[in-house]
PDB file of C-alpha atoms in Angstrom:
ATOM      1  CA  UNK A   1     174.062 -25.472  34.152  1.00  0.00           C
ATOM      2  CA  UNK A   2     173.757 -25.141  30.411  1.00  0.00           C
ATOM      3  CA  UNK A   3     175.881 -22.184  29.344  1.00  0.00           C
ATOM      4  CA  UNK A   4     175.040 -21.461  25.730  1.00  0.00           C
ATOM      5  CA  UNK A   5     174.418 -17.769  26.266  1.00  0.00           C
ATOM      6  CA  UNK A   6     178.011 -16.772  26.924  1.00  0.00           C
ATOM      7  CA  UNK A   7     179.872 -19.886  25.830  1.00  0.00           C
ATOM      8  CA  UNK A   8     183.315 -19.025  24.344  1.00  0.00           C
ATOM      9  CA  UNK A   9     182.516 -20.867  21.106  1.00  0.00           C
ATOM     10  CA  UNK A  10     179.700 -18.392  20.557  1.00  0.00           C
ATOM     11  CA  UNK A  11     182.293 -15.648  20.268  1.00  0.00           C
ATOM     12  CA  UNK A  12     184.476 -17.626  17.845  1.00  0.00           C
ATOM     13  CA  UNK A  13     181.966 -19.054  15.402  1.00  0.00           C
ATOM     14  CA  UNK A  14     178.402 -18.739  14.259  1.00  0.00           C
ATOM     15  CA  UNK A  15     175.841 -20.477  16.490  1.00  0.00           C
ATOM     16  CA  UNK A  16     174.799 -22.975  13.849  1.00  0.00           C
ATOM     17  CA  UNK A  17     178.427 -24.155  13.529  1.00  0.00           C
ATOM     18  CA  UNK A  18     178.715 -25.135  17.206  1.00  0.00           C
ATOM     19  CA  UNK A  19     175.239 -25.988  18.459  1.00  0.00           C
ATOM     20  CA  UNK A  20     173.171 -29.100  17.877  1.00  0.00           C
ATOM     21  CA  UNK A  21     169.570 -28.172  17.182  1.00  0.00           C
ATOM     22  CA  UNK A  22     167.179 -30.386  19.128  1.00  0.00           C
ATOM     23  CA  UNK A  23     165.686 -33.016  16.847  1.00  0.00           C
ATOM     24  CA  UNK A  24     161.983 -33.748  16.579  1.00  0.00           C
ATOM     25  CA  UNK A  25     162.523 -36.945  18.594  1.00  0.00           C
ATOM     26  CA  UNK A  26     164.137 -35.094  21.505  1.00  0.00           C
ATOM     27  CA  UNK A  27     161.418 -32.461  21.381  1.00  0.00           C
ATOM     28  CA  UNK A  28     158.666 -35.098  21.451  1.00  0.00           C
ATOM     29  CA  UNK A  29     160.355 -36.723  24.461  1.00  0.00           C
ATOM     30  CA  UNK A  30     160.468 -33.334  26.218  1.00  0.00           C
ATOM     31  CA  UNK A  31     156.783 -32.701  25.474  1.00  0.00           C
ATOM     32  CA  UNK A  32     155.955 -36.139  26.928  1.00  0.00           C
ATOM     33  CA  UNK A  33     157.744 -35.247  30.176  1.00  0.00           C
ATOM     34  CA  UNK A  34     156.099 -31.814  30.239  1.00  0.00           C
ATOM     35  CA  UNK A  35     152.688 -33.417  29.672  1.00  0.00           C
ATOM     36  CA  UNK A  36     153.259 -35.695  32.672  1.00  0.00           C
ATOM     37  CA  UNK A  37     154.304 -32.692  34.789  1.00  0.00           C
ATOM     38  CA  UNK A  38     151.271 -30.681  33.648  1.00  0.00           C
ATOM     39  CA  UNK A  39     148.987 -33.652  34.357  1.00  0.00           C
ATOM     40  CA  UNK A  40     150.434 -33.862  37.874  1.00  0.00           C
ATOM     41  CA  UNK A  41     149.898 -30.127  38.379  1.00  0.00           C
ATOM     42  CA  UNK A  42     146.286 -30.293  37.158  1.00  0.00           C
ATOM     43  CA  UNK A  43     145.653 -33.369  39.335  1.00  0.00           C
ATOM     44  CA  UNK A  44     147.006 -31.520  42.360  1.00  0.00           C
ATOM     45  CA  UNK A  45     144.821 -28.496  41.601  1.00  0.00           C
ATOM     46  CA  UNK A  46     141.737 -30.729  41.219  1.00  0.00           C
ATOM     47  CA  UNK A  47     142.525 -32.503  44.492  1.00  0.00           C
ATOM     48  CA  UNK A  48     142.891 -29.210  46.352  1.00  0.00           C
ATOM     49  CA  UNK A  49     139.639 -28.010  44.774  1.00  0.00           C
ATOM     50  CA  UNK A  50     137.805 -31.102  46.053  1.00  0.00           C
ATOM     51  CA  UNK A  51     139.249 -30.602  49.544  1.00  0.00           C
ATOM     52  CA  UNK A  52     138.139 -26.954  49.503  1.00  0.00           C
ATOM     53  CA  UNK A  53     134.633 -27.956  48.435  1.00  0.00           C
ATOM     54  CA  UNK A  54     134.522 -30.549  51.235  1.00  0.00           C
ATOM     55  CA  UNK A  55     135.809 -28.019  53.789  1.00  0.00           C
ATOM     56  CA  UNK A  56     133.106 -25.563  52.715  1.00  0.00           C
ATOM     57  CA  UNK A  57     130.481 -28.269  53.158  1.00  0.00           C
ATOM     58  CA  UNK A  58     129.504 -28.128  49.481  1.00  0.00           C
ATOM     59  CA  UNK A  59     130.197 -31.865  49.075  1.00  0.00           C
ATOM     60  CA  UNK A  60     130.199 -34.698  51.572  1.00  0.00           C
ATOM     61  CA  UNK A  61     133.244 -36.954  51.082  1.00  0.00           C
ATOM     62  CA  UNK A  62     131.414 -39.792  52.886  1.00  0.00           C
ATOM     63  CA  UNK A  63     128.516 -39.698  50.410  1.00  0.00           C
ATOM     64  CA  UNK A  64     129.042 -42.170  47.534  1.00  0.00           C
ATOM     65  CA  UNK A  65     126.881 -39.994  45.280  1.00  0.00           C
ATOM     66  CA  UNK A  66     129.136 -36.966  45.890  1.00  0.00           C
ATOM     67  CA  UNK A  67     131.632 -38.083  43.238  1.00  0.00           C
ATOM     68  CA  UNK A  68     128.833 -38.491  40.695  1.00  0.00           C
ATOM     69  CA  UNK A  69     127.434 -35.058  41.547  1.00  0.00           C
ATOM     70  CA  UNK A  70     130.890 -33.511  41.240  1.00  0.00           C
ATOM     71  CA  UNK A  71     131.511 -35.267  37.909  1.00  0.00           C
ATOM     72  CA  UNK A  72     128.122 -34.045  36.618  1.00  0.00           C
ATOM     73  CA  UNK A  73     128.969 -30.467  37.682  1.00  0.00           C
ATOM     74  CA  UNK A  74     132.364 -30.638  35.959  1.00  0.00           C
ATOM     75  CA  UNK A  75     130.791 -32.094  32.807  1.00  0.00           C
ATOM     76  CA  UNK A  76     128.319 -29.195  32.763  1.00  0.00           C
ATOM     77  CA  UNK A  77     131.215 -26.705  32.605  1.00  0.00           C
ATOM     78  CA  UNK A  78     131.239 -24.967  29.217  1.00  0.00           C
ATOM     79  CA  UNK A  79     134.020 -26.126  26.874  1.00  0.00           C
ATOM     80  CA  UNK A  80     135.506 -22.644  26.623  1.00  0.00           C
ATOM     81  CA  UNK A  81     136.078 -22.594  30.389  1.00  0.00           C
ATOM     82  CA  UNK A  82     137.798 -25.981  30.354  1.00  0.00           C
ATOM     83  CA  UNK A  83     139.877 -25.052  27.300  1.00  0.00           C
ATOM     84  CA  UNK A  84     140.865 -21.714  28.832  1.00  0.00           C
ATOM     85  CA  UNK A  85     141.977 -23.461  32.028  1.00  0.00           C
ATOM     86  CA  UNK A  86     143.889 -26.171  30.169  1.00  0.00           C
ATOM     87  CA  UNK A  87     145.622 -23.991  27.577  1.00  0.00           C
ATOM     88  CA  UNK A  88     146.141 -21.176  30.093  1.00  0.00           C
ATOM     89  CA  UNK A  89     147.970 -23.609  32.363  1.00  0.00           C
ATOM     90  CA  UNK A  90     150.038 -24.812  29.401  1.00  0.00           C
ATOM     91  CA  UNK A  91     150.951 -21.247  28.459  1.00  0.00           C
ATOM     92  CA  UNK A  92     151.845 -20.177  32.007  1.00  0.00           C
ATOM     93  CA  UNK A  93     153.909 -23.350  32.614  1.00  0.00           C
ATOM     94  CA  UNK A  94     156.104 -22.826  29.563  1.00  0.00           C
ATOM     95  CA  UNK A  95     156.401 -19.025  29.838  1.00  0.00           C
ATOM     96  CA  UNK A  96     157.402 -19.087  33.507  1.00  0.00           C
ATOM     97  CA  UNK A  97     159.960 -21.884  33.160  1.00  0.00           C
ATOM     98  CA  UNK A  98     161.447 -20.670  29.881  1.00  0.00           C
ATOM     99  CA  UNK A  99     161.570 -17.139  31.261  1.00  0.00           C
ATOM    100  CA  UNK A 100     163.381 -18.183  34.431  1.00  0.00           C
ATOM    101  CA  UNK A 101     165.666 -21.034  33.336  1.00  0.00           C
ATOM    102  CA  UNK A 102     165.335 -21.020  29.540  1.00  0.00           C
ATOM    103  CA  UNK A 103     163.751 -24.468  29.442  1.00  0.00           C
ATOM    104  CA  UNK A 104     160.754 -26.469  30.588  1.00  0.00           C
ATOM    105  CA  UNK A 105     161.184 -29.504  32.841  1.00  0.00           C
ATOM    106  CA  UNK A 106     161.128 -31.787  29.787  1.00  0.00           C
ATOM    107  CA  UNK A 107     163.807 -29.758  28.037  1.00  0.00           C
ATOM    108  CA  UNK A 108     165.959 -29.786  31.159  1.00  0.00           C
ATOM    109  CA  UNK A 109     165.635 -33.573  31.468  1.00  0.00           C
ATOM    110  CA  UNK A 110     166.948 -33.983  27.924  1.00  0.00           C
ATOM    111  CA  UNK A 111     169.598 -31.231  28.167  1.00  0.00           C
ATOM    112  CA  UNK A 112     167.878 -28.721  25.905  1.00  0.00           C
ATOM    113  CA  UNK A 113     167.422 -24.985  26.107  1.00  0.00           C
ATOM    114  CA  UNK A 114     165.554 -22.269  24.221  1.00  0.00           C
ATOM    115  CA  UNK A 115     167.848 -19.592  22.790  1.00  0.00           C
ATOM    116  CA  UNK A 116     167.602 -16.813  20.246  1.00  0.00           C
ATOM    117  CA  UNK A 117     168.978 -17.746  16.810  1.00  0.00           C
ATOM    118  CA  UNK A 118     172.277 -16.046  17.676  1.00  0.00           C
ATOM    119  CA  UNK A 119     172.668 -18.171  20.835  1.00  0.00           C
ATOM    120  CA  UNK A 120     171.731 -15.405  23.267  1.00  0.00           C
ATOM    121  CA  UNK A 121     169.165 -15.697  26.037  1.00  0.00           C
ATOM    122  CA  UNK A 122     165.606 -15.422  24.713  1.00  0.00           C
ATOM    123  CA  UNK A 123     163.798 -12.153  25.304  1.00  0.00           C
ATOM    124  CA  UNK A 124     160.569 -12.002  27.258  1.00  0.00           C
ATOM    125  CA  UNK A 125     158.687 -11.091  24.091  1.00  0.00           C
ATOM    126  CA  UNK A 126     160.191 -14.089  22.246  1.00  0.00           C
ATOM    127  CA  UNK A 127     159.135 -16.439  25.039  1.00  0.00           C
ATOM    128  CA  UNK A 128     155.584 -15.084  25.042  1.00  0.00           C
ATOM    129  CA  UNK A 129     155.310 -15.222  21.228  1.00  0.00           C
ATOM    130  CA  UNK A 130     156.636 -18.792  20.913  1.00  0.00           C
ATOM    131  CA  UNK A 131     154.223 -19.963  23.595  1.00  0.00           C
ATOM    132  CA  UNK A 132     151.191 -18.136  22.213  1.00  0.00           C
ATOM    133  CA  UNK A 133     151.792 -20.045  18.988  1.00  0.00           C
ATOM    134  CA  UNK A 134     152.252 -23.230  21.089  1.00  0.00           C
ATOM    135  CA  UNK A 135     148.614 -22.950  22.196  1.00  0.00           C
ATOM    136  CA  UNK A 136     147.458 -23.328  18.596  1.00  0.00           C
ATOM    137  CA  UNK A 137     150.025 -26.076  17.951  1.00  0.00           C
ATOM    138  CA  UNK A 138     148.907 -27.987  21.051  1.00  0.00           C
ATOM    139  CA  UNK A 139     145.261 -27.596  20.074  1.00  0.00           C
ATOM    140  CA  UNK A 140     146.205 -29.200  16.733  1.00  0.00           C
ATOM    141  CA  UNK A 141     148.055 -32.024  18.579  1.00  0.00           C
ATOM    142  CA  UNK A 142     151.470 -30.556  17.658  1.00  0.00           C
ATOM    143  CA  UNK A 143     151.113 -31.877  14.095  1.00  0.00           C
ATOM    144  CA  UNK A 144     151.974 -28.498  12.476  1.00  0.00           C
ATOM    145  CA  UNK A 145     154.887 -28.148  14.927  1.00  0.00           C
ATOM    146  CA  UNK A 146     156.262 -31.551  13.931  1.00  0.00           C
ATOM    147  CA  UNK A 147     155.984 -30.805  10.231  1.00  0.00           C
ATOM    148  CA  UNK A 148     157.701 -27.456  10.764  1.00  0.00           C
ATOM    149  CA  UNK A 149     160.542 -29.106  12.737  1.00  0.00           C
ATOM    150  CA  UNK A 150     161.094 -31.653   9.991  1.00  0.00           C
ATOM    151  CA  UNK A 151     161.037 -29.005   7.247  1.00  0.00           C
ATOM    152  CA  UNK A 152     163.285 -26.494   9.035  1.00  0.00           C
ATOM    153  CA  UNK A 153     167.088 -26.620   8.788  1.00  0.00           C
ATOM    154  CA  UNK A 154     167.235 -25.357  12.389  1.00  0.00           C
ATOM    155  CA  UNK A 155     164.495 -27.772  13.494  1.00  0.00           C
ATOM    156  CA  UNK A 156     162.205 -24.910  14.492  1.00  0.00           C
ATOM    157  CA  UNK A 157     158.534 -25.354  15.201  1.00  0.00           C
ATOM    158  CA  UNK A 158     156.110 -22.603  14.145  1.00  0.00           C
ATOM    159  CA  UNK A 159     156.453 -20.833  17.505  1.00  0.00           C
ATOM    160  CA  UNK A 160     160.234 -20.766  17.114  1.00  0.00           C
ATOM    161  CA  UNK A 161     159.946 -19.247  13.642  1.00  0.00           C
ATOM    162  CA  UNK A 162     157.583 -16.557  14.935  1.00  0.00           C
ATOM    163  CA  UNK A 163     159.813 -15.754  17.937  1.00  0.00           C
ATOM    164  CA  UNK A 164     163.167 -16.191  16.129  1.00  0.00           C
ATOM    165  CA  UNK A 165     164.246 -18.821  18.643  1.00  0.00           C
ATOM    166  CA  UNK A 166     165.747 -22.296  18.412  1.00  0.00           C
ATOM    167  CA  UNK A 167     165.927 -25.214  20.811  1.00  0.00           C
ATOM    168  CA  UNK A 168     169.460 -26.503  21.257  1.00  0.00           C
ATOM    169  CA  UNK A 169     170.903 -29.564  22.937  1.00  0.00           C
ATOM    170  CA  UNK A 170     174.112 -30.004  24.880  1.00  0.00           C
ATOM    171  CA  UNK A 171     176.367 -33.015  25.301  1.00  0.00           C
ATOM    172  CA  UNK A 172     176.387 -34.965  28.555  1.00  0.00           C
ATOM    173  CA  UNK A 173     179.614 -33.213  29.607  1.00  0.00           C
ATOM    174  CA  UNK A 174     177.848 -29.859  29.634  1.00  0.00           C
ATOM    175  CA  UNK A 175     179.389 -28.449  26.466  1.00  0.00           C
ATOM    176  CA  UNK A 176     177.331 -27.738  23.364  1.00  0.00           C
ATOM    177  CA  UNK A 177     177.629 -30.513  20.818  1.00  0.00           C
ATOM    178  CA  UNK A 178     178.782 -29.863  17.315  1.00  0.00           C
ATOM    179  CA  UNK A 179     176.244 -30.290  14.556  1.00  0.00           C
TER     180      UNK A 179
END
């Protein structure tokens, strides 16, 4: 496991001397993986929903027009409901994973972790703050986040600035890489 929180180098030198901040490219790759995971989760939820509707007798899976009726009903859903479901899922996904393991699935795949600027484990408040800002960044297609990462010496997106966190990367051997 990625041990930045209590790594001995943290006690000997400042965090920014020993840790490689995750670049915009690595962060984009992680978001791509997370998007695939979220898509799979939403697809599973939609599939279960259809099975529940069929079990309740509200749709007939043998009726070819049932899919059209279901699609029409979904299309009639107000945008705020769809947006709340989508961005709520996004928020919960990141908060739960970052709160438990300090990283989303995408970050784990690419050996990254969210830490406080001093290298310590992120607080619950920091995780919530960075992911509340993520909702706005995601709504704006992560363009402000990308600009912020490129402009920041610590490669922080807007949510990281607000929460005083950074995303760091470790070498394949499990030790933090030097910047």
